[in-house]
Coordinates of C-alpha atoms in Angstrom, one line a residue:
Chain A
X1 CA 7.6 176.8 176.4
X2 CA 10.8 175.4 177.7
X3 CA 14.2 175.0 176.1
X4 CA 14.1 171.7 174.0
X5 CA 16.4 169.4 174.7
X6 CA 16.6 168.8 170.9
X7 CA 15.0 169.6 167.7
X8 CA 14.8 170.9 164.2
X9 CA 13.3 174.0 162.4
X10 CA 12.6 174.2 158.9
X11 CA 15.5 171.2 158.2
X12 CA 15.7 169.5 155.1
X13 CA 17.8 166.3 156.3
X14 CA 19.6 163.8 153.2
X15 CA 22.6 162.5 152.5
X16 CA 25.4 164.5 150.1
X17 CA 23.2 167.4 148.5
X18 CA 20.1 165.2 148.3
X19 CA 17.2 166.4 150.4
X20 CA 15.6 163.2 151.6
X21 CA 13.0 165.2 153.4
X22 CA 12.0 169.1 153.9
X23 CA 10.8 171.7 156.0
X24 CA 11.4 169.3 159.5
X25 CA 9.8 171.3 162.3
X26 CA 10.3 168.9 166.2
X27 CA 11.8 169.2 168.9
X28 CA 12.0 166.8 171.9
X29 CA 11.7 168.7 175.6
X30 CA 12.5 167.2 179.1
X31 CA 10.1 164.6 180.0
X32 CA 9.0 163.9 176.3
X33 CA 8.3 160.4 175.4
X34 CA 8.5 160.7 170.9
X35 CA 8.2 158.1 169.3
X36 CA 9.1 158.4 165.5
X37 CA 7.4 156.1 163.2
X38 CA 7.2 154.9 159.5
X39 CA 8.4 152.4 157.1
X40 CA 12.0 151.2 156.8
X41 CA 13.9 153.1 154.5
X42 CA 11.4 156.0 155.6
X43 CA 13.9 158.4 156.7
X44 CA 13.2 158.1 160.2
X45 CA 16.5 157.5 161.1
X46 CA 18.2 160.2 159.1
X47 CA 15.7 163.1 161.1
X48 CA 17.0 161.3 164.4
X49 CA 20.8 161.7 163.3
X50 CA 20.6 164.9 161.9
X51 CA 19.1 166.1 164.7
X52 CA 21.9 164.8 167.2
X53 CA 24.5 166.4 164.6
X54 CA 25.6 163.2 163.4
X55 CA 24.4 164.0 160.1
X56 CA 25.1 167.8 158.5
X57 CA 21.8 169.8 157.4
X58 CA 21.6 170.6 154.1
X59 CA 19.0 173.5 155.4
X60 CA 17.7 175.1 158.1
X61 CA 19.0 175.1 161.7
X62 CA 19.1 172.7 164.8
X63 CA 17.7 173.8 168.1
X64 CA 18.4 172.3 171.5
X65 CA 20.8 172.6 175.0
X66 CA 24.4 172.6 174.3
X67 CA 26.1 170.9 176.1
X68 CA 23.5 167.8 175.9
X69 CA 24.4 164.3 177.9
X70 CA 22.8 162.0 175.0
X71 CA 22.3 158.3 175.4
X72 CA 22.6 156.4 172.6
X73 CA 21.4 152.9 171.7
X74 CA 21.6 152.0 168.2
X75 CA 20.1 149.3 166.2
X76 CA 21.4 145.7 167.6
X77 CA 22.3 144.2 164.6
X78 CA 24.3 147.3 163.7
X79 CA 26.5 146.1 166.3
X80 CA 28.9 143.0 165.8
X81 CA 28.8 141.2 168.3
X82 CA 31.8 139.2 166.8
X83 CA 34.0 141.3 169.4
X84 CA 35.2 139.8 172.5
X85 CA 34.0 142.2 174.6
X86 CA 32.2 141.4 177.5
X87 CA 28.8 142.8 178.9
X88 CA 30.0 145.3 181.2
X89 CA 33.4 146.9 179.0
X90 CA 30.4 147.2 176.4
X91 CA 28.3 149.4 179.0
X92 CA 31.5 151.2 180.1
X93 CA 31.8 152.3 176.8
X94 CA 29.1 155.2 177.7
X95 CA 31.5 156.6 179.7
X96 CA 34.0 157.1 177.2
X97 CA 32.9 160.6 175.6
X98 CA 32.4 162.1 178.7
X99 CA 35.7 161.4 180.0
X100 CA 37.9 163.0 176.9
X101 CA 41.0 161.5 175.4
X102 CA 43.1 161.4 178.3
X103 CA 41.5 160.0 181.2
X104 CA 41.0 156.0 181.9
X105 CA 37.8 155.0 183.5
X106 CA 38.0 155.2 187.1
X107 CA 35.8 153.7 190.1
X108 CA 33.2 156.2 189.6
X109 CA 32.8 155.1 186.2
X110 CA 32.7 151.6 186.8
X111 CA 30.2 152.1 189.6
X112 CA 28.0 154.1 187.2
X113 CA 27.5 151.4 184.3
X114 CA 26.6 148.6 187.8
X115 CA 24.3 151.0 188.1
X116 CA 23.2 151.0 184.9
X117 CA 23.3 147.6 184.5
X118 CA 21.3 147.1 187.2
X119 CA 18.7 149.5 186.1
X120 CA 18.0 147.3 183.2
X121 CA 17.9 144.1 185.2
X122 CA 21.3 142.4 183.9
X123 CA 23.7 143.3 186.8
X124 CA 24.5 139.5 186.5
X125 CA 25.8 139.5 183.1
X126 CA 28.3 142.0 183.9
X127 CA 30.8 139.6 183.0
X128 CA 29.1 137.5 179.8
X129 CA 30.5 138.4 176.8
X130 CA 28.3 140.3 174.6
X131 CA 28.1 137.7 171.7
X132 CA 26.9 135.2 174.4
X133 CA 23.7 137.3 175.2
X134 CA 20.4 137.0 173.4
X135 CA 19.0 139.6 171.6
X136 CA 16.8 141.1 174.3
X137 CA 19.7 140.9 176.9
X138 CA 22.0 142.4 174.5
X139 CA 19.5 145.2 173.8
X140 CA 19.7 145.8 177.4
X141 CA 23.2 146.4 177.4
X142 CA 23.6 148.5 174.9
X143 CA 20.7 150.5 176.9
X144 CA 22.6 150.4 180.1
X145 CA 25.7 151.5 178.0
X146 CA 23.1 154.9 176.8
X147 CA 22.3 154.9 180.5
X148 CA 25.9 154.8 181.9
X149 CA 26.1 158.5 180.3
X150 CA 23.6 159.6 182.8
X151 CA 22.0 161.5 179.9
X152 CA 19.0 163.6 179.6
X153 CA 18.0 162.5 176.8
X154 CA 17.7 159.0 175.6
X155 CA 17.8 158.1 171.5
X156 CA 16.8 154.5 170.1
X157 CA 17.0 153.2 166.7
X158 CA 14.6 150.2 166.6
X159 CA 15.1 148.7 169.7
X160 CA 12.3 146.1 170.0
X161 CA 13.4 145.5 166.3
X162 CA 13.5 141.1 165.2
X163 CA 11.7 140.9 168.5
X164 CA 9.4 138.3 169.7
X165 CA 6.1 139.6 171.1
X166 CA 6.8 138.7 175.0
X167 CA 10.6 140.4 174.4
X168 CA 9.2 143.4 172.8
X169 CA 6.5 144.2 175.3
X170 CA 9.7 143.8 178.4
X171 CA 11.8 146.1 176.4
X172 CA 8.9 148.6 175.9
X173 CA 7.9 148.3 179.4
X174 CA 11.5 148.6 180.4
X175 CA 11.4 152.4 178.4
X176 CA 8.0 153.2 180.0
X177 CA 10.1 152.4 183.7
X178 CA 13.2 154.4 182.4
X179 CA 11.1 157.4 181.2
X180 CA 8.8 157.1 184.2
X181 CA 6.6 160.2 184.0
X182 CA 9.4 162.7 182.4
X183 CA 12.1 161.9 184.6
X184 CA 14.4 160.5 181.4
X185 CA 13.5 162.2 177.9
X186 CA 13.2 159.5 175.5
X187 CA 13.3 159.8 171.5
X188 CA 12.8 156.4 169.6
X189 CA 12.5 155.1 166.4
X190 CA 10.3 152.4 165.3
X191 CA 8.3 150.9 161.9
X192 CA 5.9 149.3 164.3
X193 CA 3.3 152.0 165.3
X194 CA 1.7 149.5 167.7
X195 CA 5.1 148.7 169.7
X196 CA 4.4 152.5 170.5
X197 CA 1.4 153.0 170.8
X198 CA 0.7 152.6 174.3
X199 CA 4.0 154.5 175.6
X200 CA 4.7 157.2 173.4
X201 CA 3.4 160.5 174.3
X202 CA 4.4 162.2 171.1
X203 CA 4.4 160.8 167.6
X204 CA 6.1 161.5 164.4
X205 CA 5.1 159.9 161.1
X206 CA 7.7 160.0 158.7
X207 CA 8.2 158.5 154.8
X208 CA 10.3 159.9 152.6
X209 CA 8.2 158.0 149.4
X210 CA 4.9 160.8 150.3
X211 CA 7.3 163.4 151.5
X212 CA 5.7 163.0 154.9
X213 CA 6.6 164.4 158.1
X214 CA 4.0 165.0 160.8
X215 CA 3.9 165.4 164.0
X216 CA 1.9 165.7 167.2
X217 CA 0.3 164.3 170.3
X218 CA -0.5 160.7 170.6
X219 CA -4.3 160.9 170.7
X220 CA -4.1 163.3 167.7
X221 CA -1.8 160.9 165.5
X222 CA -3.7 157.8 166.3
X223 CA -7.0 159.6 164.5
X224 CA -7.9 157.8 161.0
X225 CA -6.7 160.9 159.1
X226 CA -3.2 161.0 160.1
X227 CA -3.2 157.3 159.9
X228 CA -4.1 157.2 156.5
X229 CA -1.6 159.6 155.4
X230 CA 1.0 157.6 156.6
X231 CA -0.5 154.1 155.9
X232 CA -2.5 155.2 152.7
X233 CA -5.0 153.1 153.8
X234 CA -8.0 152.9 156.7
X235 CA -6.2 151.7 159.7
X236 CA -8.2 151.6 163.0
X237 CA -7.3 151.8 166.5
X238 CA -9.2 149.9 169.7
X239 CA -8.3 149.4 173.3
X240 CA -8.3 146.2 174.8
X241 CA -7.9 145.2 178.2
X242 CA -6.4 149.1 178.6
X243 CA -4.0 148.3 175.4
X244 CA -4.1 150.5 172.3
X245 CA -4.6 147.9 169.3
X246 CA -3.5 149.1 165.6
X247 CA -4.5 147.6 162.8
X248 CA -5.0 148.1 159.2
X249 CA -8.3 147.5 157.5
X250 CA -8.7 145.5 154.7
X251 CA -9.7 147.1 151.9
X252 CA -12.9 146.1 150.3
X253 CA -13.6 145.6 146.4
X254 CA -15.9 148.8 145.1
X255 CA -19.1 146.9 143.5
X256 CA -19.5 148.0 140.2
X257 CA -22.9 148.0 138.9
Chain B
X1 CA 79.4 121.0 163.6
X2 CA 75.6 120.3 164.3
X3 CA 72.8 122.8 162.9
X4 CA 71.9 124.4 165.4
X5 CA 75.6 124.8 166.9
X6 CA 76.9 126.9 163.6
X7 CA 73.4 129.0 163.9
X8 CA 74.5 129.7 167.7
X9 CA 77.7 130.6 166.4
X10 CA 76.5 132.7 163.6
X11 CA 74.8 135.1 166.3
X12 CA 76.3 138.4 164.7
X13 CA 74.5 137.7 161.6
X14 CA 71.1 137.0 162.8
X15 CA 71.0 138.9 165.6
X16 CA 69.7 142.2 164.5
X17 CA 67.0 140.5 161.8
X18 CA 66.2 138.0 164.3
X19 CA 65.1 140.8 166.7
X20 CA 63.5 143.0 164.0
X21 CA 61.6 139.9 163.2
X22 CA 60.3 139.5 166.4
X23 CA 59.6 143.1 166.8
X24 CA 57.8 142.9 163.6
X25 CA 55.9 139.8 164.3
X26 CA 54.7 141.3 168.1
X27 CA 53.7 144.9 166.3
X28 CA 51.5 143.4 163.4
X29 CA 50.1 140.7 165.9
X30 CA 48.6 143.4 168.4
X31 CA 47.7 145.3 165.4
X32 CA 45.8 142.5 163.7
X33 CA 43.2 142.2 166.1
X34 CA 42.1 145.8 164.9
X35 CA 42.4 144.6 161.6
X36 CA 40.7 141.3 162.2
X37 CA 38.1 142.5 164.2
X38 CA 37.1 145.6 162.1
X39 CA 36.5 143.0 159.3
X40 CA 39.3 144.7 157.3
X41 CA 41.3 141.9 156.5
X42 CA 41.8 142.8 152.6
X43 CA 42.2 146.6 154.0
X44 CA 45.8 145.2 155.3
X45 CA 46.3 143.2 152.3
X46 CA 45.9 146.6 149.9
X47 CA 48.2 148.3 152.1
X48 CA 50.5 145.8 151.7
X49 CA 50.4 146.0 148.0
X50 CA 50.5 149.9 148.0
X51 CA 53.7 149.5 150.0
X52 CA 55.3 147.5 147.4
X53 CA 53.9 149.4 144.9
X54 CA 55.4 152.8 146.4
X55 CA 58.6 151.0 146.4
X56 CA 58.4 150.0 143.0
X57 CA 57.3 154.1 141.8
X58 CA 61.1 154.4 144.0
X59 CA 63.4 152.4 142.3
X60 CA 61.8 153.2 138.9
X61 CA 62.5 156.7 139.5
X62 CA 65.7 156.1 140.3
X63 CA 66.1 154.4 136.8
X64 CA 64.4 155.7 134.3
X65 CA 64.6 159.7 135.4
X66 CA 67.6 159.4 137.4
X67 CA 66.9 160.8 140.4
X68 CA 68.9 159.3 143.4
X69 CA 66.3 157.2 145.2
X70 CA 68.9 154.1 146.0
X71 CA 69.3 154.6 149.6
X72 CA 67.0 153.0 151.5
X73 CA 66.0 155.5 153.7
X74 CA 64.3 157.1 150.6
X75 CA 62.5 154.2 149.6
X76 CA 61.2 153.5 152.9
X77 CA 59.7 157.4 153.1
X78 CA 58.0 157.0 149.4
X79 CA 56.8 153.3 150.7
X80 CA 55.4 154.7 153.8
X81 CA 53.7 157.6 152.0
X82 CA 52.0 155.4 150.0
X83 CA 50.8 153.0 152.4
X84 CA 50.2 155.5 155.1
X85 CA 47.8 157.8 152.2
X86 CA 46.6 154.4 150.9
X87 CA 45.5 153.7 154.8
X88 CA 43.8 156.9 155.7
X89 CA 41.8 156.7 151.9
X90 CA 40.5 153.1 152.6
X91 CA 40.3 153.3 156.3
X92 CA 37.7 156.2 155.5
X93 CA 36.2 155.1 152.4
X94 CA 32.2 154.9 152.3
X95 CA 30.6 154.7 149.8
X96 CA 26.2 154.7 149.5
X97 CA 25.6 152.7 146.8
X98 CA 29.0 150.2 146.8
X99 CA 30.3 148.3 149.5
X100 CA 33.7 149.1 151.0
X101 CA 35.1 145.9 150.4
X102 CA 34.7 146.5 146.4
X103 CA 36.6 149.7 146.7
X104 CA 39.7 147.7 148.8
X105 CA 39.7 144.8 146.4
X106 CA 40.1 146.7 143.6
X107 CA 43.0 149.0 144.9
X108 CA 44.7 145.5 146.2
X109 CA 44.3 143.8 142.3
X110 CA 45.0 147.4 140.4
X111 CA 48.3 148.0 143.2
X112 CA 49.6 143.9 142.3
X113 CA 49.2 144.8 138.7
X114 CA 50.9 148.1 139.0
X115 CA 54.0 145.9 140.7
X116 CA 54.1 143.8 138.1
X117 CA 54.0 145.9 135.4
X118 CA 56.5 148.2 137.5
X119 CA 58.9 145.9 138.0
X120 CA 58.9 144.9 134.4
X121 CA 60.6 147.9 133.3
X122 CA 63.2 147.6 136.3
X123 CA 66.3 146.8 134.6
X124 CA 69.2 146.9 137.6
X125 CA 66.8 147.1 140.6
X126 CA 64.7 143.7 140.0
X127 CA 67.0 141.9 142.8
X128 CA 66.0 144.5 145.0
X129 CA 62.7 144.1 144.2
X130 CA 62.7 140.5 145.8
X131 CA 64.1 141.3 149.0
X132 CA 61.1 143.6 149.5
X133 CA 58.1 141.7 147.9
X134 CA 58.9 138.6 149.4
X135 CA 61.2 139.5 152.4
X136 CA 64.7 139.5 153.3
X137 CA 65.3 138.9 156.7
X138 CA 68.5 137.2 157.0
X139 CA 70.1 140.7 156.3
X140 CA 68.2 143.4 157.7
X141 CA 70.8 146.3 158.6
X142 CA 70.5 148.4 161.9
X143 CA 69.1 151.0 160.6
X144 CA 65.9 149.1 160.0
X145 CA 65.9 147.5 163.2
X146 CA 65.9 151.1 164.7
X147 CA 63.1 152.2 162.3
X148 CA 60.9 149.4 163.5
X149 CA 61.8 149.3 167.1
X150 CA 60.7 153.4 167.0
X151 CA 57.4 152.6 164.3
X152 CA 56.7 149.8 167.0
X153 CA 57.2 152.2 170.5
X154 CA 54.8 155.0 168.8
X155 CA 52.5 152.3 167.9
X156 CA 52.6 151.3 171.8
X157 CA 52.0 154.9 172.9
X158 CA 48.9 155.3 170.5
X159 CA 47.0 152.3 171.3
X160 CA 47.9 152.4 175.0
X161 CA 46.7 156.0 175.4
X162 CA 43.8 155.9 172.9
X163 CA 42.5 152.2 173.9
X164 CA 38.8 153.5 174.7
X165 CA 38.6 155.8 172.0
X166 CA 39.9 153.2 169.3
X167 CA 37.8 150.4 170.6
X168 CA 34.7 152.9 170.7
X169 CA 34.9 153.7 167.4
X170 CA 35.7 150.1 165.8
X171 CA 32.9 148.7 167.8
X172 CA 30.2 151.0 167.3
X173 CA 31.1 154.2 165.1
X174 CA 27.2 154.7 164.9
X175 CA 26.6 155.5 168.5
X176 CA 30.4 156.9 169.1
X177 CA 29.4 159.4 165.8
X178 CA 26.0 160.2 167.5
X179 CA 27.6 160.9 171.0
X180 CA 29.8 163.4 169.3
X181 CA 32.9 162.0 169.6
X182 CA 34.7 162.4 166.2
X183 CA 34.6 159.1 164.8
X184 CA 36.9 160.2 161.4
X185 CA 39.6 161.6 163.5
X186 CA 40.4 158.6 165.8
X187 CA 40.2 156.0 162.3
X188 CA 42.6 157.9 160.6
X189 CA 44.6 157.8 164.2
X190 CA 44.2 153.8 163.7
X191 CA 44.6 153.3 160.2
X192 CA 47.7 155.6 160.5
X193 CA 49.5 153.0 163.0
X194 CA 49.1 149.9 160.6
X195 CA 49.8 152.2 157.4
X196 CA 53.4 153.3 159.7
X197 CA 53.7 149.7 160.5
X198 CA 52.8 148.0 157.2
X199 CA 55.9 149.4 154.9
X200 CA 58.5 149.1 157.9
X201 CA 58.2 145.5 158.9
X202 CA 57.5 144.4 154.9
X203 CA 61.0 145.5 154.4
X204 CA 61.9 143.0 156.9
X205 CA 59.3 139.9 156.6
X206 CA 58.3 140.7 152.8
X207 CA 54.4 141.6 152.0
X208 CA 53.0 137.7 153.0
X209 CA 54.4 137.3 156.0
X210 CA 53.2 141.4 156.7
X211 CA 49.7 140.2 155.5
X212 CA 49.8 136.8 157.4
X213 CA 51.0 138.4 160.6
X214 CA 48.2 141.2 160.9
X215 CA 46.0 138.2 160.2
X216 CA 47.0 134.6 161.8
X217 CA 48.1 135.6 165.4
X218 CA 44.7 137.8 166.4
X219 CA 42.7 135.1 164.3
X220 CA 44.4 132.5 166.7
X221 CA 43.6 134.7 169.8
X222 CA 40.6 135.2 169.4
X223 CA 39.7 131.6 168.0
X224 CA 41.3 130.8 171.5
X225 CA 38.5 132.6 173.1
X226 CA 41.3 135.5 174.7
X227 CA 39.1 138.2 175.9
X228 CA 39.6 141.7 174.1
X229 CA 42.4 143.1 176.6
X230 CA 44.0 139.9 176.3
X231 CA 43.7 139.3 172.4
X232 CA 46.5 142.1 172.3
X233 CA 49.1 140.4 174.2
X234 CA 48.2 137.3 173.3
X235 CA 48.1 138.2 169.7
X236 CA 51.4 139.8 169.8
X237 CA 53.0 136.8 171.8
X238 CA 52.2 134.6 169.1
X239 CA 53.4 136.8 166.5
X240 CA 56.5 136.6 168.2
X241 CA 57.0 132.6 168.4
X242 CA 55.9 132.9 164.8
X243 CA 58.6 135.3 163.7
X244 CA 61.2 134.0 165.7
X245 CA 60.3 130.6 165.5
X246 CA 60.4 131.0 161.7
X247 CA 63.5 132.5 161.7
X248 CA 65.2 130.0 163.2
X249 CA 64.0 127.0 161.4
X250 CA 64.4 128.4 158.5
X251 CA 67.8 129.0 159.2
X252 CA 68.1 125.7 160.6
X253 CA 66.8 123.8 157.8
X254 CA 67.7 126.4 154.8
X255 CA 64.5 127.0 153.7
X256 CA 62.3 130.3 153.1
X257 CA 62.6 132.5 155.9
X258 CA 58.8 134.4 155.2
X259 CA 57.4 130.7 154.0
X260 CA 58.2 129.3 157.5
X261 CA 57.2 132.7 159.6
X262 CA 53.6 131.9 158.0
X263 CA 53.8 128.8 158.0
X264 CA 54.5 128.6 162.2
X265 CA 51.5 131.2 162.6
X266 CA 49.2 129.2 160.7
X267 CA 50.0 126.1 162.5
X268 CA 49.2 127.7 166.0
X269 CA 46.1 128.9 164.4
X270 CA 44.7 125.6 163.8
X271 CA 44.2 123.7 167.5
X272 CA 41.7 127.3 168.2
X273 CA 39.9 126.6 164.6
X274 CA 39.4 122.9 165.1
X275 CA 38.4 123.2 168.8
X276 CA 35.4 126.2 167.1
X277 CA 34.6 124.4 164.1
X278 CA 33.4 121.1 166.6
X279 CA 31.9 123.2 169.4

């Protein structure tokens, strides 16, 4: 097996001294496409954070390359976008940990977050301030900004989250050309299994309410068993039109006689 | 002899507060639009109030235990001490189940109290007191002028060599804390610079003006739609028509010198506010 990019083994992840969730086995290797999913408040976050370091373990170890280039896109409303900033000194922001304390961004960096920027599709908003955008083309910036790192490894928190379908499905698509067959490893989090579902090669089911934390390949996560255990209920899956469809099933009344 | 003729006239007096004023009113205008855009508009206001209050602990130490704390060079250290610990304690301050803004309020209403009750028991200094609650800028000595012109140059130095990183981490700690970069390290950097700057310029201006001035001017920038690299200067140019605008008409027309400083900056703030609140 090859080095993974990043990962845990036997964590328990929490905040101060309280284990939200133990014995956390995953790691993410070049070319994976995880997807880590469960309900808000699930804990899904907290595995993603302490994974990247961000957060301390309170056990167990975290596995990975060091030095990693990460990318970075966190949750859009976790961003105020009262700031004057505009599109492209928001991108250029990427650049900043790579450069150190000292240096100012130069040409090359500048070129790198056009390039990002175009590699998202909003090279013409360079100039817009942020607040300006709409939620799917701010998305995209703070994607370009991740991409502007040139990482290896690109981390979301709830991107297609307060969506609209049509936006949702370009921002997904947008991952699925980013990733394009293991060229960019890509780690996401989401409480919508079927935003996922038909780009994700790897999911995680996490919820820190049943102590759960499974993972595994997409085909073997989307089975009725592992569903249910993260669902608690009969959830099926169809294809239509080449589309994975998830849905929960409604549960029907037991007769009693 | 007009006014304004015996204030031109009077140039040896005002010229050294004059000048820290506008020093004063530059430093907490570029500083403000930290303050303003972090959201931590009450964070300056605490810091104010710890300032005092560290002023206050000073000049009753002096009194009641009689240790010699009457120069003003050791007040200023135990009031920047105070405000600079006060900044890097609510600057950092998270707490899970309470939001920040509870924490910062009740330090600002527990600190006011504190003054109050602290310079109750000040029997000789109370006068003094005044000066540095509400400002006493028609007689700043040189030595203060020095303090805030070298407060002001390493707050220059700071913001112009750690630009990226400050703004990366007020923006988006989140991602800057997931990237590695150590998010903790480069607040305390920021909060340090207005905790430095708080305590020097309140000697000069007084806490409201302090207060107003890390407020008003960036509020007015950025209501003016200045662009982030511009809210600094801009920011900063307004608190300096505010300052020494204030200054001068309040010389002019003998009324209160920190009144009128805030009472300028408020008045350039509202053309921005009224030209947002219709559009």
């Amino acid at each position: 097996m090859t080095e993974p990019l990043v990962g845990l083994e036997k964590a328990s992840v929490g905040y101060g001294r309280t284990p939200l969730l133990t014995g956390i086995d995953f790691a993410v290797g070049a070319g994976d496409f995880l997807a880590v999913v469960g309900p808000n408040g699930g804990g899904k976050t907290t595995i993603v954070r302490s994974a990247l370091g961000a957060l301390p373990l309170l056990a167990g170890r975290r596995t990975g390359r060091r030095p990693l280039r990460i990318g970075y896109v966190p949750q859009r409303e976790h961003v105020d976008a009262i700031w004057p900033l505009r599109a492209g000194e928001v991108a250029l922001m990427g650049r900043v940990p790579g450069l150190g304390p000292w240096r100012r961004p130069g040409p090359a960096d500048r070129a790198a977050v056009r390039k990002a920027m175009e590699r998202v599709g909003i090279e013409d908003l360079h100039d817009e301030p942020y607040g300006d955008l709409s939620g799917g083309q701010r998305q995209r910036t703070l994607i370009a900004r991740a991409l502007a790192a040139d990482p290896e490894l690109l981390v979301l928190d709830e991107p297609t989250n307060g969506m609209d379908p049509s936006a949702e499905l370009a921002t997904m698509d947008l991952l699925r050309d980013l990733h394009h067959n293991g060229e960019l490893a890509i780690a996401m989090v989401s409480h919508r299994l079927e935003a996922v579902a038909n780009y994700a090669r790897t999911l995680a089911f996490v919820d820190k309410a049943q102590s759960l934390f499974r993972t595994g390949g997409l085909e073997e996560m989307l089975q009725p068993e592992a569903l249910s255990a993260l669902y608690g209920r009969a959830v099926h899956v169809r294809e239509l039109e080449g589309r994975k469809l998830v849905y929960p099933v409604e549960r029907r009344p037991e007769v009693v006689r | 002899m007009s006014p304004w003729q015996s204030f031109l006239e009077a140039r040896e007096i005002w010229q050294v507060p004059l000048t820290a004023s506008v020093i004063a009113g530059a430093l907490l205008g570029a500083l403000g639009v930290y303050v303003v855009l972090r959201r931590t508009v009450f964070v300056s206001a605490a810091l104010t109030q710890l300032s005092t209050l560290g002023l206050v602990a000073a000049l009753l130490v002096e009194e009641r235990i009689h240790i010699e704390t009457e120069q003003s060079g050791v007040q200023l250290a135990v009031a920047i001490a105070v405000s600079v610990a006060g900044a890097l304690v609510l600057g950092a301050i998270r707490f899970r189940r309470l939001p920040a803004e509870a924490a910062v309020g009740g330090v600002w209403v527990v600190a006011s109290a504190l003054v109050v009750l602290g310079a109750s028991l000040l029997a000789h200094a109370a006068h003094d007191l005044g000066g540095l609650v509400f400002g006493n800028a028609v007689a700043v000595p040189s030595s203060d002028l020095v303090i805030i012109a070298a407060v002001a140059a390493v707050c220059l130095l700071v913001h112009g060599f750690f630009a990226k990183e400050l703004t990366f981490v007020s923006f988006d700690a989140e991602t800057a804390r997931a990237l590695g970069v150590r998010v903790g390290l480069w607040d305390s950097l920021l909060f340090l610079t207005i905790g430095l700057a708080i305590p020097v310029t309140a000697r000069a201006l007084g806490a409201l003006p302090v207060f107003a001035f890390l407020t008003l001017p960036a509020a007015a920038a950025l209501l003016g739609r200045a662009g982030y690299r511009a809210a600094f200067p801009v920011a900063a140019a307004i608190g300096v028509v505010a300052a020494g605008g204030g200054y001068v008409l309040s010389w002019l027309w003998e009324i209160p010198t920190g009144a009128t400083m805030v009472a300028i900056a408020g008045v350039i703030l509202l053309p921005g506010a009224v030209i947002r609140l219709r559009g």
